[in-house]
Amino acid sequence: MQAVDTIMTDKAFGASGDKIVIEEFLDGPEASFMCFVDGETFIPMVPSQDHKRAYDNDEGPNTGGMGCYSPVPVVTDEVSKVVQDSIVKPTLAALKKMGIYYTGVLYVGLALTSKGPKVVEFNSRFGDPETQVVLPLLQTDLVEIMLAVAQGRLDSIDVNWYDKKALCVVMASGGYPGSYEKGKVITGVGEAESNEDVIVFHAGTEIKDGKTVTSGGRVLGVTAVADSYENCIKKAYAGVDKIHFDGAHFRQDIGKRLLA
Ligand code: GLY
């Protein structure tokens, strides 16, 4: 009801909000299922799960994603097979029928409903922050995979994954996803990365007068790779604690649902 008021009464999106489409409600958790596709063959990546809401306990407004982990316990091999057979294969077959030779990454945004996996959205790109947890688990050289994608020979290569977990905490500008200030000096990225299991991905940053400053809503993604989700959480937040910029905002509960 609030969203309808924001769109239709407050005109948050101007005249675009004069008409709205109300779709079937999908219960259950969401998961991101990305695949490499070369037009004929597809190879699924390890599934991931985003935290879309701005604040802890999945409260507050929707964002591009405040944190993520991979793999996803609820996306079992059985669920993955259902997604491949009932969603990915028919989608690629339909594209082919329409004369679309789809190559690259197919991102399937899923709701794992009580009636089985359903599509929330498709994106023809990598997910953000999903990629910050999926690629660190990739054992095979990404360039080799992308070459195979471009040359239509994905069926001739093996794609292997580390048997580990990865988790990313997004550090955002104060106020995001609403209005926020830019140009805040960022410190501590090097210290955070002094732990070899931590990678700090830059999103909304730029260099000004020799200093790294904020330049967007989602500023950094701090990813940790470990043997357990618990250790990922510890390492990622230890990295986050070392990084500072004015107004930095991040969720404190990324991955906590895994431990519950
Ligand atoms: N994290 C959601 C997306 O990349 O669309």
Short mmCIF file of C-alpha atoms and ligand atoms in Angstrom, two decimals:
data_model
loop_
_atom_site.label_atom_id
_atom_site.label_comp_id
_atom_site.label_asym_id
_atom_site.label_seq_id
_atom_site.Cartn_x
_atom_site.Cartn_y
_atom_site.Cartn_z
CA MET A 1 0.00 0.00 0.00
CA GLN A 2 2.88 2.30 0.89
CA ALA A 3 4.61 1.63 -2.41
CA VAL A 4 1.39 2.35 -4.33
CA ASP A 5 1.00 5.67 -2.46
CA THR A 6 4.62 6.60 -3.14
CA ILE A 7 4.23 5.85 -6.84
CA MET A 8 0.67 7.03 -7.56
CA THR A 9 -0.03 9.76 -4.98
CA ASP A 10 3.44 11.18 -4.28
CA LYS A 11 4.38 10.67 -7.97
CA ALA A 12 7.89 9.43 -7.05
CA PHE A 13 8.41 8.38 -10.68
CA GLY A 14 6.37 11.16 -12.28
CA ALA A 15 3.89 10.21 -14.99
CA SER A 16 5.42 6.71 -15.22
CA GLY A 17 3.52 5.95 -12.02
CA ASP A 18 0.08 6.78 -13.44
CA LYS A 19 -0.40 3.13 -14.24
CA ILE A 20 0.87 0.19 -12.19
CA VAL A 21 0.93 -3.55 -12.72
CA ILE A 22 0.15 -5.76 -9.73
CA GLU A 23 1.68 -9.20 -9.99
CA GLU A 24 1.24 -12.50 -8.16
CA PHE A 25 2.86 -12.46 -4.71
CA LEU A 26 5.75 -14.90 -4.47
CA ASP A 27 6.42 -16.27 -1.00
CA GLY A 28 9.72 -17.76 0.18
CA PRO A 29 13.34 -16.63 0.09
CA GLU A 30 15.02 -15.22 -3.01
CA ALA A 31 18.17 -16.64 -4.59
CA SER A 32 20.32 -15.62 -7.53
CA PHE A 33 21.14 -18.26 -10.10
CA MET A 34 23.66 -17.08 -12.70
CA CYS A 35 24.79 -19.14 -15.70
CA PHE A 36 27.49 -18.82 -18.31
CA VAL A 37 25.80 -19.23 -21.70
CA ASP A 38 27.37 -19.65 -25.15
CA GLY A 39 24.19 -19.81 -27.21
CA GLU A 40 23.87 -23.60 -26.95
CA THR A 41 25.39 -24.76 -23.70
CA PHE A 42 24.95 -23.26 -20.25
CA ILE A 43 26.98 -23.83 -17.10
CA PRO A 44 25.46 -22.75 -13.78
CA MET A 45 27.58 -20.79 -11.33
CA VAL A 46 27.33 -21.46 -7.59
CA PRO A 47 24.05 -19.93 -6.38
CA SER A 48 24.10 -16.85 -4.15
CA GLN A 49 21.71 -14.97 -1.90
CA ASP A 50 21.48 -11.20 -1.71
CA HIS A 51 20.20 -9.05 1.19
CA LYS A 52 18.06 -6.48 -0.59
CA ARG A 53 16.70 -4.36 2.28
CA ALA A 54 18.72 -1.43 3.62
CA TYR A 55 18.56 -2.29 7.32
CA ASP A 56 19.10 -5.28 9.61
CA ASN A 57 16.42 -7.97 9.87
CA ASP A 58 15.41 -7.26 6.27
CA GLU A 59 13.79 -3.95 7.20
CA GLY A 60 13.71 -0.63 5.39
CA PRO A 61 13.69 0.23 1.70
CA ASN A 62 14.86 -2.01 -1.12
CA THR A 63 18.41 -1.46 -2.37
CA GLY A 64 20.60 -2.89 -5.12
CA GLY A 65 21.88 -5.32 -2.47
CA MET A 66 23.56 -4.77 0.91
CA GLY A 67 25.40 -8.07 1.17
CA CYS A 68 25.53 -11.59 -0.12
CA TYR A 69 26.81 -15.08 0.40
CA SER A 70 27.46 -18.19 -1.63
CA PRO A 71 26.70 -21.08 -1.83
CA VAL A 72 23.08 -21.13 -0.63
CA PRO A 73 22.02 -24.09 1.56
CA VAL A 74 18.38 -23.91 0.40
CA VAL A 75 19.46 -24.24 -3.24
CA THR A 76 20.20 -27.93 -3.01
CA ASP A 77 21.33 -30.00 -6.03
CA GLU A 78 17.70 -31.03 -6.40
CA VAL A 79 16.47 -27.41 -6.50
CA SER A 80 19.28 -26.53 -8.90
CA LYS A 81 18.15 -29.31 -11.26
CA VAL A 82 14.55 -28.04 -11.16
CA VAL A 83 15.77 -24.51 -11.97
CA GLN A 84 17.90 -25.76 -14.85
CA ASP A 85 15.21 -28.05 -16.30
CA SER A 86 12.13 -25.90 -15.77
CA ILE A 87 13.54 -22.38 -16.14
CA VAL A 88 16.97 -22.09 -17.79
CA LYS A 89 16.58 -24.72 -20.55
CA PRO A 90 13.09 -23.56 -21.68
CA THR A 91 14.18 -19.90 -21.55
CA LEU A 92 17.20 -20.52 -23.77
CA ALA A 93 15.11 -22.68 -26.11
CA ALA A 94 12.51 -19.89 -26.39
CA LEU A 95 15.20 -17.30 -27.10
CA LYS A 96 16.61 -19.54 -29.83
CA LYS A 97 13.16 -19.92 -31.34
CA MET A 98 12.91 -16.13 -31.45
CA GLY A 99 16.23 -16.01 -33.33
CA ILE A 100 18.18 -14.74 -30.32
CA TYR A 101 21.56 -16.42 -29.98
CA TYR A 102 22.14 -15.50 -26.34
CA THR A 103 25.74 -15.49 -25.11
CA GLY A 104 27.24 -14.18 -21.88
CA VAL A 105 25.75 -14.34 -18.41
CA LEU A 106 22.10 -15.11 -17.72
CA TYR A 107 21.10 -13.99 -14.22
CA VAL A 108 17.93 -15.69 -13.00
CA GLY A 109 16.47 -13.99 -9.93
CA LEU A 110 14.44 -16.67 -8.14
CA ALA A 111 11.82 -16.83 -5.45
CA LEU A 112 11.94 -20.25 -3.80
CA THR A 113 8.20 -20.46 -3.21
CA SER A 114 6.10 -23.12 -1.55
CA LYS A 115 5.11 -24.10 -5.13
CA GLY A 116 8.73 -24.44 -6.27
CA PRO A 117 11.26 -22.01 -7.78
CA LYS A 118 9.72 -19.08 -9.73
CA VAL A 119 11.37 -16.30 -11.73
CA VAL A 120 11.31 -12.82 -10.19
CA GLU A 121 13.52 -11.27 -12.86
CA PHE A 122 16.07 -12.00 -15.56
CA ASN A 123 19.17 -9.86 -16.05
CA SER A 124 21.60 -10.12 -18.95
CA ARG A 125 24.55 -9.37 -16.70
CA PHE A 126 26.37 -10.45 -13.57
CA GLY A 127 24.64 -9.62 -10.27
CA ASP A 128 25.95 -7.02 -7.87
CA PRO A 129 26.91 -7.91 -5.10
CA GLU A 130 26.39 -11.58 -6.12
CA THR A 131 29.49 -11.54 -8.32
CA GLN A 132 31.62 -10.44 -5.37
CA VAL A 133 30.91 -13.81 -3.70
CA VAL A 134 30.63 -16.07 -6.75
CA LEU A 135 33.86 -15.23 -8.61
CA PRO A 136 36.13 -15.67 -5.55
CA LEU A 137 34.88 -19.30 -5.45
CA LEU A 138 35.70 -19.87 -9.11
CA GLN A 139 38.74 -22.12 -9.52
CA THR A 140 38.83 -22.12 -13.32
CA ASP A 141 40.33 -19.06 -15.03
CA LEU A 142 37.46 -16.66 -15.82
CA VAL A 143 39.20 -15.56 -19.04
CA GLU A 144 39.22 -19.16 -20.30
CA ILE A 145 35.49 -19.40 -19.59
CA MET A 146 34.67 -16.09 -21.26
CA LEU A 147 36.72 -17.05 -24.34
CA ALA A 148 34.79 -20.32 -24.52
CA VAL A 149 31.52 -18.36 -24.18
CA ALA A 150 32.53 -15.99 -26.99
CA GLN A 151 33.73 -18.82 -29.24
CA GLY A 152 30.73 -21.10 -28.60
CA ARG A 153 32.71 -23.97 -27.09
CA LEU A 154 31.51 -23.99 -23.47
CA ASP A 155 30.82 -27.72 -23.85
CA SER A 156 34.56 -28.35 -24.21
CA ILE A 157 35.68 -26.92 -20.87
CA ASP A 158 35.34 -27.88 -17.21
CA VAL A 159 34.32 -25.19 -14.76
CA ASN A 160 35.44 -25.95 -11.22
CA TRP A 161 34.67 -24.26 -7.91
CA TYR A 162 36.49 -24.16 -4.58
CA ASP A 163 34.70 -26.10 -1.86
CA LYS A 164 34.51 -22.98 0.32
CA LYS A 165 32.08 -20.24 1.32
CA ALA A 166 32.18 -16.56 0.47
CA LEU A 167 30.35 -13.62 2.03
CA CYS A 168 30.28 -9.94 1.12
CA VAL A 169 29.27 -6.96 3.26
CA VAL A 170 28.39 -3.82 1.30
CA MET A 171 29.49 -0.50 2.81
CA ALA A 172 27.17 2.26 1.62
CA SER A 173 27.01 6.05 1.88
CA GLY A 174 24.90 7.40 4.75
CA GLY A 175 21.37 7.98 3.42
CA TYR A 176 21.53 5.34 0.65
CA PRO A 177 19.21 4.29 -1.03
CA GLY A 178 17.87 7.83 -0.54
CA SER A 179 20.01 10.92 -1.13
CA TYR A 180 23.58 10.90 0.14
CA GLU A 181 26.73 13.00 0.02
CA LYS A 182 29.76 12.11 -2.07
CA GLY A 183 33.47 12.88 -1.76
CA LYS A 184 34.03 11.35 1.71
CA VAL A 185 37.64 10.21 2.18
CA ILE A 186 37.96 6.42 2.57
CA THR A 187 40.72 4.92 4.74
CA GLY A 188 41.70 1.42 5.79
CA VAL A 189 41.14 -0.53 2.55
CA GLY A 190 44.79 -1.74 2.53
CA GLU A 191 44.54 -2.81 6.17
CA ALA A 192 41.34 -4.73 5.49
CA GLU A 193 43.02 -6.51 2.59
CA SER A 194 46.09 -7.40 4.69
CA ASN A 195 44.12 -10.56 5.53
CA GLU A 196 44.65 -12.69 2.43
CA ASP A 197 41.12 -14.10 2.70
CA VAL A 198 39.61 -10.63 2.30
CA ILE A 199 39.02 -8.79 -0.98
CA VAL A 200 37.69 -5.24 -1.06
CA PHE A 201 35.73 -4.52 -4.25
CA HIS A 202 35.35 -0.88 -5.25
CA ALA A 203 31.89 0.20 -6.47
CA GLY A 204 31.11 3.87 -5.76
CA THR A 205 34.65 5.22 -5.34
CA GLU A 206 36.99 7.52 -7.22
CA ILE A 207 40.41 9.07 -6.74
CA LYS A 208 40.40 12.82 -6.04
CA ASP A 209 43.59 14.75 -5.22
CA GLY A 210 45.38 11.43 -4.69
CA LYS A 211 42.81 10.20 -2.15
CA THR A 212 40.17 7.49 -2.53
CA VAL A 213 36.76 9.08 -1.92
CA THR A 214 33.13 7.98 -2.11
CA SER A 215 31.33 8.63 -5.39
CA GLY A 216 28.18 6.49 -5.18
CA GLY A 217 25.55 4.88 -2.96
CA ARG A 218 27.09 1.46 -2.60
CA VAL A 219 30.75 2.29 -2.00
CA LEU A 220 32.66 -0.93 -1.27
CA GLY A 221 32.01 -4.66 -1.11
CA VAL A 222 34.11 -6.42 1.54
CA THR A 223 34.29 -10.13 0.70
CA ALA A 224 35.77 -12.91 2.82
CA VAL A 225 36.38 -16.50 1.74
CA ALA A 226 36.61 -19.26 4.36
CA ASP A 227 35.80 -22.88 5.14
CA SER A 228 32.63 -21.98 7.07
CA TYR A 229 29.99 -19.25 6.93
CA GLU A 230 30.85 -18.38 10.53
CA ASN A 231 34.47 -17.66 9.64
CA CYS A 232 33.38 -15.72 6.54
CA ILE A 233 31.22 -13.49 8.74
CA LYS A 234 34.06 -12.93 11.23
CA LYS A 235 36.61 -12.12 8.55
CA ALA A 236 34.36 -9.89 6.44
CA TYR A 237 33.27 -7.81 9.45
CA ALA A 238 36.88 -7.61 10.71
CA GLY A 239 37.67 -6.10 7.28
CA VAL A 240 34.71 -3.72 7.49
CA ASP A 241 35.85 -2.55 10.95
CA LYS A 242 39.15 -1.38 9.50
CA ILE A 243 37.52 0.79 6.82
CA HIS A 244 36.26 4.30 7.58
CA PHE A 245 34.45 7.09 5.78
CA ASP A 246 32.03 9.68 7.11
CA GLY A 247 28.48 8.34 7.34
CA ALA A 248 29.43 4.77 6.35
CA HIS A 249 26.40 2.52 6.63
CA PHE A 250 26.33 -1.27 6.45
CA ARG A 251 24.12 -4.09 7.67
CA GLN A 252 25.35 -5.90 10.76
CA ASP A 253 23.51 -9.13 10.00
CA ILE A 254 24.78 -10.35 6.62
CA GLY A 255 24.74 -14.15 6.71
CA LYS A 256 23.26 -14.31 10.22
CA ARG A 257 20.23 -16.20 8.89
CA LEU A 258 22.63 -19.01 7.94
CA LEU A 259 23.61 -19.50 11.57
CA ALA A 260 20.04 -19.38 12.93
N1 GLY B 1 21.73 -7.74 -6.61
C1 GLY B 1 20.69 -7.67 -7.54
C2 GLY B 1 21.10 -7.47 -8.94
O1 GLY B 1 22.26 -7.50 -9.29
O2 GLY B 1 20.21 -7.26 -9.75
#
